[in-house]
Amino acid sequence: MQARDYQAQMSHDFQTHWDLGFKVLMGVLPTGGGKSFVLANEANKVDGGVALIAHRQELVSQLSFALARCGIQHGIVAAAGTISTIVRLHVEEFGRSFYSPNSLHRVCSIDTLIRMPPTDPWLARVKLWICDEGHHLTRGNKWEKGIAMFPRNARGLSVTATPLRADGKGLGSHADGLVDAMIEGPRMRELIDRSFLTDYMIWCPPSDIDLSGVGIAPSGDYSPEGVRKAVHQSKQIVGDVVQHYLKVAPGLRGVTFCVDIESATEICEEYRRYGVPAEVLTGKTPDLVRAQILRKLRDGSILQVTSVDVLSEGFDLPAIEAISFARPTESYGLFCQQFGRGLRLLPGKSHAKIIDHVGNVIRHRPPDAYREWSLDRRERRSKSAPSDVIPMRACPQCTRPYERHLVGCPYCGFFPEPAGRGTPEQVEGDLALLTPEVLAKMRGDLARVDAGVVNVPYGADPAVAGRLHRIARERNEALTALRCSMDQYGGIMAAKGASPRETSRAFYQQFGIDVISAQLLNANDSNALRERIERTWK
């Protein structure tokens, strides 16, 4: 296998940072971007012990296969049953096994690793440890315990598609984690545009799932019991999942992400009732049975796998052509992992079909939308999307999602008629939809501000008059600076192809105030809004 240009560049950047003295690095690459190859390539460079660590059986197998594809003999630190399964799968896939128990390169289950005797001579020979799904690297957990078993001078490397945690902990060594520096590869949209990943189409059917009473667990995701209860109270999700699959992705191989085994079983039975070959896959499915199910999905013997808590992290099966979300999540990382299962390339596959029954896309935005990555802490409960971005809505007619600043649905042309035309809130900042009377009043208020008239009470002493004039002057200066930023914002939106109406709507959606009311603010609020606007293009 040959490294892609961006994989080679990341490898170069890793070495540069290690040479500069950074010990633990994190590489960021989208789901489907070839993280396993990057890890195997780094392992292959080391003349000494290497530990590639994962926390699930399927991820241990994935790492083993990554080394095997590069022709690397390696040991496996895992349960005996897991080792025998991987060896068998090697033979089926490659015609031979790459398992070598005495090799210095070893793939490790973290749970088996931390049970190894600390006197094992291999531990002392490890020069590089590699962690798959690096967003687990926080202090005080089993990952830190396992890494502490290696020599202090061993280098560390982790990779992840989403270097953030739903609980808000920072992955940096200066915060709550173990990472000293982050190296970013290309973003998902670039990989799609360069044909390294497939593009996608999304549908968001209406849902009766009520999450308003569901709490947030310490992990930062929805409370497991609360979200299960909300999903099971739905009267339509089981039927809707199957019917929408039959409507937009009939005959395509897909995965449905479910909230629990009961839900997965119900949806699987509904698929079968409509003639769709389907199987349930959970964390309790035996390894060989799991491998058989995935093989059948790959060759088309089955068309749907209803999955519970598997097939999210680190799973690679290009045969997946459709993804159905039947499990809500507040975790952006989990959402991206699940979404990305459908983006692997496959001959004849032009788009992945994404069917979201639980609002995950509206909550988080598509995973190729730009995000600022950081190793710092953030608030524990993650927001659905970065601050000051344009939210999305699902078209009630065609169910396709789009940004709310657009006047109508870009897919079917449907225009959602506003509930009223008497306030900017009712028209979502689209001032062209206001009644003439309301718009005239707003423009009159703006004209009075522009006139700069200072209302000094009759008989006011000079100190009071001076203070009022100073307040007016400061407001005028702040509003002038704000208008410059608003003009720049308008220019940026115009360069993106937005019409004046769409720009006004976008401004309202991003900042919660319409373009006229923004110019009526006091000095402090004007300065605060200007700073928010300018942050959007930094």
PDB file of N, CA and C in Angstrom, residues 15-90:
ATOM      1  N   GLN A  15       7.108  13.419  12.732  1.00  0.00           N
ATOM      2  CA  GLN A  15       8.543  13.350  13.015  1.00  0.00           C
ATOM      3  C   GLN A  15       9.097  14.721  13.398  1.00  0.00           C
ATOM      4  N   THR A  16       8.619  15.755  12.707  1.00  0.00           N
ATOM      5  CA  THR A  16       9.075  17.110  13.028  1.00  0.00           C
ATOM      6  C   THR A  16       8.747  17.474  14.464  1.00  0.00           C
ATOM      7  N   HIS A  17       7.527  17.162  14.907  1.00  0.00           N
ATOM      8  CA  HIS A  17       7.123  17.500  16.269  1.00  0.00           C
ATOM      9  C   HIS A  17       7.874  16.665  17.296  1.00  0.00           C
ATOM     10  N   TRP A  18       8.115  15.396  16.998  1.00  0.00           N
ATOM     11  CA  TRP A  18       8.917  14.587  17.919  1.00  0.00           C
ATOM     12  C   TRP A  18      10.334  15.143  18.019  1.00  0.00           C
ATOM     13  N   ASP A  19      10.901  15.560  16.896  1.00  0.00           N
ATOM     14  CA  ASP A  19      12.250  16.119  16.903  1.00  0.00           C
ATOM     15  C   ASP A  19      12.312  17.414  17.709  1.00  0.00           C
ATOM     16  N   LEU A  20      11.185  18.134  17.764  1.00  0.00           N
ATOM     17  CA  LEU A  20      11.129  19.383  18.526  1.00  0.00           C
ATOM     18  C   LEU A  20      10.941  19.143  20.024  1.00  0.00           C
ATOM     19  N   GLY A  21      10.735  17.883  20.400  1.00  0.00           N
ATOM     20  CA  GLY A  21      10.638  17.573  21.815  1.00  0.00           C
ATOM     21  C   GLY A  21       9.255  17.243  22.321  1.00  0.00           C
ATOM     22  N   PHE A  22       8.253  17.327  21.464  1.00  0.00           N
ATOM     23  CA  PHE A  22       6.914  16.922  21.884  1.00  0.00           C
ATOM     24  C   PHE A  22       6.890  15.404  22.031  1.00  0.00           C
ATOM     25  N   LYS A  23       6.261  14.908  23.079  1.00  0.00           N
ATOM     26  CA  LYS A  23       6.304  13.472  23.356  1.00  0.00           C
ATOM     27  C   LYS A  23       5.068  12.741  22.844  1.00  0.00           C
ATOM     28  N   VAL A  24       3.885  13.278  23.136  1.00  0.00           N
ATOM     29  CA  VAL A  24       2.632  12.617  22.757  1.00  0.00           C
ATOM     30  C   VAL A  24       1.918  13.486  21.724  1.00  0.00           C
ATOM     31  N   LEU A  25       1.671  12.929  20.552  1.00  0.00           N
ATOM     32  CA  LEU A  25       1.048  13.667  19.460  1.00  0.00           C
ATOM     33  C   LEU A  25      -0.335  13.108  19.162  1.00  0.00           C
ATOM     34  N   MET A  26      -1.177  13.967  18.598  1.00  0.00           N
ATOM     35  CA  MET A  26      -2.495  13.534  18.138  1.00  0.00           C
ATOM     36  C   MET A  26      -2.658  13.928  16.674  1.00  0.00           C
ATOM     37  N   GLY A  27      -2.993  12.963  15.838  1.00  0.00           N
ATOM     38  CA  GLY A  27      -3.297  13.237  14.449  1.00  0.00           C
ATOM     39  C   GLY A  27      -4.796  13.255  14.232  1.00  0.00           C
ATOM     40  N   VAL A  28      -5.290  14.254  13.523  1.00  0.00           N
ATOM     41  CA  VAL A  28      -6.729  14.408  13.285  1.00  0.00           C
ATOM     42  C   VAL A  28      -7.007  14.171  11.812  1.00  0.00           C
ATOM     43  N   LEU A  29      -7.828  13.180  11.536  1.00  0.00           N
ATOM     44  CA  LEU A  29      -8.156  12.799  10.168  1.00  0.00           C
ATOM     45  C   LEU A  29      -9.596  12.292  10.153  1.00  0.00           C
ATOM     46  N   PRO A  30     -10.409  12.720   9.195  1.00  0.00           N
ATOM     47  CA  PRO A  30     -11.823  12.334   9.202  1.00  0.00           C
ATOM     48  C   PRO A  30     -12.027  10.829   9.106  1.00  0.00           C
ATOM     49  N   THR A  31     -13.170  10.394   9.566  1.00  0.00           N
ATOM     50  CA  THR A  31     -13.576   9.000   9.406  1.00  0.00           C
ATOM     51  C   THR A  31     -13.494   8.617   7.926  1.00  0.00           C
ATOM     52  N   GLY A  32     -12.783   7.525   7.654  1.00  0.00           N
ATOM     53  CA  GLY A  32     -12.597   7.088   6.282  1.00  0.00           C
ATOM     54  C   GLY A  32     -11.360   7.651   5.617  1.00  0.00           C
ATOM     55  N   GLY A  33     -10.614   8.509   6.341  1.00  0.00           N
ATOM     56  CA  GLY A  33      -9.433   9.132   5.749  1.00  0.00           C
ATOM     57  C   GLY A  33      -8.192   8.278   5.768  1.00  0.00           C
ATOM     58  N   GLY A  34      -8.255   7.090   6.392  1.00  0.00           N
ATOM     59  CA  GLY A  34      -7.105   6.195   6.397  1.00  0.00           C
ATOM     60  C   GLY A  34      -6.249   6.297   7.640  1.00  0.00           C
ATOM     61  N   LYS A  35      -6.895   6.467   8.794  1.00  0.00           N
ATOM     62  CA  LYS A  35      -6.139   6.572  10.046  1.00  0.00           C
ATOM     63  C   LYS A  35      -5.393   5.272  10.355  1.00  0.00           C
ATOM     64  N   SER A  36      -6.018   4.126  10.087  1.00  0.00           N
ATOM     65  CA  SER A  36      -5.370   2.847  10.391  1.00  0.00           C
ATOM     66  C   SER A  36      -4.082   2.689   9.594  1.00  0.00           C
ATOM     67  N   PHE A  37      -4.087   3.118   8.338  1.00  0.00           N
ATOM     68  CA  PHE A  37      -2.870   3.044   7.533  1.00  0.00           C
ATOM     69  C   PHE A  37      -1.802   3.966   8.101  1.00  0.00           C
ATOM     70  N   VAL A  38      -2.204   5.161   8.549  1.00  0.00           N
ATOM     71  CA  VAL A  38      -1.242   6.102   9.135  1.00  0.00           C
ATOM     72  C   VAL A  38      -0.563   5.461  10.341  1.00  0.00           C
ATOM     73  N   LEU A  39      -1.353   4.803  11.192  1.00  0.00           N
ATOM     74  CA  LEU A  39      -0.796   4.161  12.384  1.00  0.00           C
ATOM     75  C   LEU A  39       0.146   3.021  11.992  1.00  0.00           C
ATOM     76  N   ALA A  40      -0.297   2.171  11.054  1.00  0.00           N
ATOM     77  CA  ALA A  40       0.535   1.048  10.637  1.00  0.00           C
ATOM     78  C   ALA A  40       1.832   1.541  10.012  1.00  0.00           C
ATOM     79  N   ASN A  41       1.764   2.613   9.266  1.00  0.00           N
ATOM     80  CA  ASN A  41       2.949   3.169   8.618  1.00  0.00           C
ATOM     81  C   ASN A  41       3.953   3.660   9.652  1.00  0.00           C
ATOM     82  N   GLU A  42       3.461   4.306  10.715  1.00  0.00           N
ATOM     83  CA  GLU A  42       4.357   4.775  11.772  1.00  0.00           C
ATOM     84  C   GLU A  42       4.971   3.590  12.517  1.00  0.00           C
ATOM     85  N   ALA A  43       4.160   2.561  12.767  1.00  0.00           N
ATOM     86  CA  ALA A  43       4.665   1.379  13.466  1.00  0.00           C
ATOM     87  C   ALA A  43       5.769   0.703  12.666  1.00  0.00           C
ATOM     88  N   ASN A  44       5.623   0.710  11.357  1.00  0.00           N
ATOM     89  CA  ASN A  44       6.572   0.023  10.488  1.00  0.00           C
ATOM     90  C   ASN A  44       7.944   0.689  10.483  1.00  0.00           C
ATOM     91  N   LYS A  45       8.013   1.937  10.910  1.00  0.00           N
ATOM     92  CA  LYS A  45       9.276   2.672  10.899  1.00  0.00           C
ATOM     93  C   LYS A  45      10.143   2.381  12.123  1.00  0.00           C
ATOM     94  N   VAL A  46       9.552   1.776  13.153  1.00  0.00           N
ATOM     95  CA  VAL A  46      10.226   1.643  14.443  1.00  0.00           C
ATOM     96  C   VAL A  46      10.996   0.330  14.516  1.00  0.00           C
ATOM     97  N   ASP A  47      12.271   0.429  14.845  1.00  0.00           N
ATOM     98  CA  ASP A  47      13.101  -0.749  15.079  1.00  0.00           C
ATOM     99  C   ASP A  47      13.120  -0.990  16.591  1.00  0.00           C
ATOM    100  N   GLY A  48      12.102  -1.647  17.063  1.00  0.00           N
ATOM    101  CA  GLY A  48      11.943  -1.867  18.491  1.00  0.00           C
ATOM    102  C   GLY A  48      10.503  -2.171  18.796  1.00  0.00           C
ATOM    103  N   GLY A  49      10.157  -2.097  20.064  1.00  0.00           N
ATOM    104  CA  GLY A  49       8.802  -2.431  20.455  1.00  0.00           C
ATOM    105  C   GLY A  49       7.798  -1.349  20.104  1.00  0.00           C
ATOM    106  N   VAL A  50       6.651  -1.775  19.596  1.00  0.00           N
ATOM    107  CA  VAL A  50       5.540  -0.871  19.283  1.00  0.00           C
ATOM    108  C   VAL A  50       4.263  -1.485  19.840  1.00  0.00           C
ATOM    109  N   ALA A  51       3.465  -0.679  20.523  1.00  0.00           N
ATOM    110  CA  ALA A  51       2.176  -1.125  21.045  1.00  0.00           C
ATOM    111  C   ALA A  51       1.074  -0.311  20.391  1.00  0.00           C
ATOM    112  N   LEU A  52       0.185  -0.979  19.650  1.00  0.00           N
ATOM    113  CA  LEU A  52      -0.990  -0.325  19.069  1.00  0.00           C
ATOM    114  C   LEU A  52      -2.183  -0.722  19.925  1.00  0.00           C
ATOM    115  N   ILE A  53      -2.845   0.260  20.528  1.00  0.00           N
ATOM    116  CA  ILE A  53      -3.805  -0.010  21.588  1.00  0.00           C
ATOM    117  C   ILE A  53      -5.212   0.409  21.162  1.00  0.00           C
ATOM    118  N   ALA A  54      -6.171  -0.454  21.455  1.00  0.00           N
ATOM    119  CA  ALA A  54      -7.585  -0.158  21.212  1.00  0.00           C
ATOM    120  C   ALA A  54      -8.399  -0.715  22.377  1.00  0.00           C
ATOM    121  N   HIS A  55      -9.666  -0.356  22.440  1.00  0.00           N
ATOM    122  CA  HIS A  55     -10.457  -0.751  23.610  1.00  0.00           C
ATOM    123  C   HIS A  55     -11.605  -1.692  23.287  1.00  0.00           C
ATOM    124  N   ARG A  56     -11.793  -2.035  22.028  1.00  0.00           N
ATOM    125  CA  ARG A  56     -12.860  -2.959  21.670  1.00  0.00           C
ATOM    126  C   ARG A  56     -12.292  -4.059  20.787  1.00  0.00           C
ATOM    127  N   GLN A  57     -12.939  -5.220  20.837  1.00  0.00           N
ATOM    128  CA  GLN A  57     -12.451  -6.360  20.068  1.00  0.00           C
ATOM    129  C   GLN A  57     -12.387  -6.040  18.584  1.00  0.00           C
ATOM    130  N   GLU A  58     -13.425  -5.369  18.072  1.00  0.00           N
ATOM    131  CA  GLU A  58     -13.438  -5.096  16.643  1.00  0.00           C
ATOM    132  C   GLU A  58     -12.358  -4.093  16.257  1.00  0.00           C
ATOM    133  N   LEU A  59     -11.967  -3.207  17.199  1.00  0.00           N
ATOM    134  CA  LEU A  59     -10.902  -2.259  16.903  1.00  0.00           C
ATOM    135  C   LEU A  59      -9.535  -2.919  16.972  1.00  0.00           C
ATOM    136  N   VAL A  60      -9.383  -3.858  17.902  1.00  0.00           N
ATOM    137  CA  VAL A  60      -8.147  -4.639  17.938  1.00  0.00           C
ATOM    138  C   VAL A  60      -7.987  -5.383  16.617  1.00  0.00           C
ATOM    139  N   SER A  61      -9.060  -5.991  16.146  1.00  0.00           N
ATOM    140  CA  SER A  61      -9.028  -6.694  14.858  1.00  0.00           C
ATOM    141  C   SER A  61      -8.707  -5.734  13.725  1.00  0.00           C
ATOM    142  N   GLN A  62      -9.295  -4.525  13.770  1.00  0.00           N
ATOM    143  CA  GLN A  62      -9.055  -3.535  12.729  1.00  0.00           C
ATOM    144  C   GLN A  62      -7.577  -3.153  12.667  1.00  0.00           C
ATOM    145  N   LEU A  63      -6.958  -2.931  13.821  1.00  0.00           N
ATOM    146  CA  LEU A  63      -5.544  -2.580  13.852  1.00  0.00           C
ATOM    147  C   LEU A  63      -4.683  -3.735  13.360  1.00  0.00           C
ATOM    148  N   SER A  64      -5.061  -4.957  13.745  1.00  0.00           N
ATOM    149  CA  SER A  64      -4.317  -6.123  13.275  1.00  0.00           C
ATOM    150  C   SER A  64      -4.377  -6.225  11.760  1.00  0.00           C
ATOM    151  N   PHE A  65      -5.532  -5.976  11.193  1.00  0.00           N
ATOM    152  CA  PHE A  65      -5.674  -6.032   9.741  1.00  0.00           C
ATOM    153  C   PHE A  65      -4.871  -4.917   9.076  1.00  0.00           C
ATOM    154  N   ALA A  66      -4.796  -3.740   9.714  1.00  0.00           N
ATOM    155  CA  ALA A  66      -4.004  -2.641   9.153  1.00  0.00           C
ATOM    156  C   ALA A  66      -2.534  -3.030   9.063  1.00  0.00           C
ATOM    157  N   LEU A  67      -2.009  -3.683  10.109  1.00  0.00           N
ATOM    158  CA  LEU A  67      -0.624  -4.147  10.066  1.00  0.00           C
ATOM    159  C   LEU A  67      -0.454  -5.250   9.021  1.00  0.00           C
ATOM    160  N   ALA A  68      -1.436  -6.140   8.951  1.00  0.00           N
ATOM    161  CA  ALA A  68      -1.340  -7.243   7.988  1.00  0.00           C
ATOM    162  C   ALA A  68      -1.311  -6.714   6.555  1.00  0.00           C
ATOM    163  N   ARG A  69      -2.102  -5.686   6.265  1.00  0.00           N
ATOM    164  CA  ARG A  69      -2.118  -5.136   4.906  1.00  0.00           C
ATOM    165  C   ARG A  69      -0.776  -4.528   4.542  1.00  0.00           C
ATOM    166  N   CYS A  70      -0.024  -4.106   5.537  1.00  0.00           N
ATOM    167  CA  CYS A  70       1.318  -3.573   5.295  1.00  0.00           C
ATOM    168  C   CYS A  70       2.379  -4.658   5.401  1.00  0.00           C
ATOM    169  N   GLY A  71       1.947  -5.922   5.557  1.00  0.00           N
ATOM    170  CA  GLY A  71       2.879  -7.031   5.609  1.00  0.00           C
ATOM    171  C   GLY A  71       3.661  -7.132   6.900  1.00  0.00           C
ATOM    172  N   ILE A  72       3.129  -6.593   7.993  1.00  0.00           N
ATOM    173  CA  ILE A  72       3.855  -6.546   9.257  1.00  0.00           C
ATOM    174  C   ILE A  72       3.436  -7.712  10.156  1.00  0.00           C
ATOM    175  N   GLN A  73       4.388  -8.572  10.495  1.00  0.00           N
ATOM    176  CA  GLN A  73       4.141  -9.611  11.484  1.00  0.00           C
ATOM    177  C   GLN A  73       3.957  -8.954  12.851  1.00  0.00           C
ATOM    178  N   HIS A  74       3.024  -9.446  13.654  1.00  0.00           N
ATOM    179  CA  HIS A  74       2.770  -8.792  14.934  1.00  0.00           C
ATOM    180  C   HIS A  74       2.135  -9.746  15.922  1.00  0.00           C
ATOM    181  N   GLY A  75       2.327  -9.447  17.204  1.00  0.00           N
ATOM    182  CA  GLY A  75       1.659 -10.178  18.255  1.00  0.00           C
ATOM    183  C   GLY A  75       0.338  -9.515  18.593  1.00  0.00           C
ATOM    184  N   ILE A  76      -0.472 -10.204  19.383  1.00  0.00           N
ATOM    185  CA  ILE A  76      -1.783  -9.666  19.796  1.00  0.00           C
ATOM    186  C   ILE A  76      -1.914  -9.881  21.295  1.00  0.00           C
ATOM    187  N   VAL A  77      -2.116  -8.790  22.017  1.00  0.00           N
ATOM    188  CA  VAL A  77      -2.323  -8.847  23.461  1.00  0.00           C
ATOM    189  C   VAL A  77      -3.819  -8.708  23.694  1.00  0.00           C
ATOM    190  N   ALA A  78      -4.487  -9.833  23.800  1.00  0.00           N
ATOM    191  CA  ALA A  78      -5.945  -9.835  23.946  1.00  0.00           C
ATOM    192  C   ALA A  78      -6.361 -11.201  24.481  1.00  0.00           C
ATOM    193  N   ALA A  79      -7.648 -11.364  24.689  1.00  0.00           N
ATOM    194  CA  ALA A  79      -8.167 -12.647  25.137  1.00  0.00           C
ATOM    195  C   ALA A  79      -7.873 -13.714  24.087  1.00  0.00           C
ATOM    196  N   ALA A  80      -7.703 -14.957  24.544  1.00  0.00           N
ATOM    197  CA  ALA A  80      -7.351 -16.053  23.635  1.00  0.00           C
ATOM    198  C   ALA A  80      -8.373 -16.205  22.518  1.00  0.00           C
ATOM    199  N   GLY A  81      -9.658 -16.039  22.854  1.00  0.00           N
ATOM    200  CA  GLY A  81     -10.702 -16.161  21.834  1.00  0.00           C
ATOM    201  C   GLY A  81     -10.582 -15.090  20.769  1.00  0.00           C
ATOM    202  N   THR A  82     -10.229 -13.872  21.176  1.00  0.00           N
ATOM    203  CA  THR A  82     -10.048 -12.791  20.218  1.00  0.00           C
ATOM    204  C   THR A  82      -8.878 -13.077  19.292  1.00  0.00           C
ATOM    205  N   ILE A  83      -7.783 -13.595  19.855  1.00  0.00           N
ATOM    206  CA  ILE A  83      -6.608 -13.908  19.035  1.00  0.00           C
ATOM    207  C   ILE A  83      -6.937 -14.971  17.997  1.00  0.00           C
ATOM    208  N   SER A  84      -7.602 -16.052  18.431  1.00  0.00           N
ATOM    209  CA  SER A  84      -7.917 -17.131  17.491  1.00  0.00           C
ATOM    210  C   SER A  84      -8.857 -16.654  16.397  1.00  0.00           C
ATOM    211  N   THR A  85      -9.802 -15.765  16.746  1.00  0.00           N
ATOM    212  CA  THR A  85     -10.712 -15.225  15.733  1.00  0.00           C
ATOM    213  C   THR A  85      -9.955 -14.388  14.716  1.00  0.00           C
ATOM    214  N   ILE A  86      -9.044 -13.520  15.194  1.00  0.00           N
ATOM    215  CA  ILE A  86      -8.282 -12.666  14.286  1.00  0.00           C
ATOM    216  C   ILE A  86      -7.403 -13.512  13.367  1.00  0.00           C
ATOM    217  N   VAL A  87      -6.763 -14.536  13.920  1.00  0.00           N
ATOM    218  CA  VAL A  87      -5.919 -15.409  13.099  1.00  0.00           C
ATOM    219  C   VAL A  87      -6.746 -16.065  12.003  1.00  0.00           C
ATOM    220  N   ARG A  88      -7.926 -16.528  12.367  1.00  0.00           N
ATOM    221  CA  ARG A  88      -8.805 -17.164  11.379  1.00  0.00           C
ATOM    222  C   ARG A  88      -9.217 -16.172  10.296  1.00  0.00           C
ATOM    223  N   LEU A  89      -9.513 -14.944  10.697  1.00  0.00           N
ATOM    224  CA  LEU A  89      -9.916 -13.934   9.726  1.00  0.00           C
ATOM    225  C   LEU A  89      -8.745 -13.540   8.832  1.00  0.00           C
ATOM    226  N   HIS A  90      -7.534 -13.523   9.384  1.00  0.00           N
ATOM    227  CA  HIS A  90      -6.345 -13.285   8.553  1.00  0.00           C
ATOM    228  C   HIS A  90      -6.279 -14.295   7.415  1.00  0.00           C
TER     229      HIS A  90
END
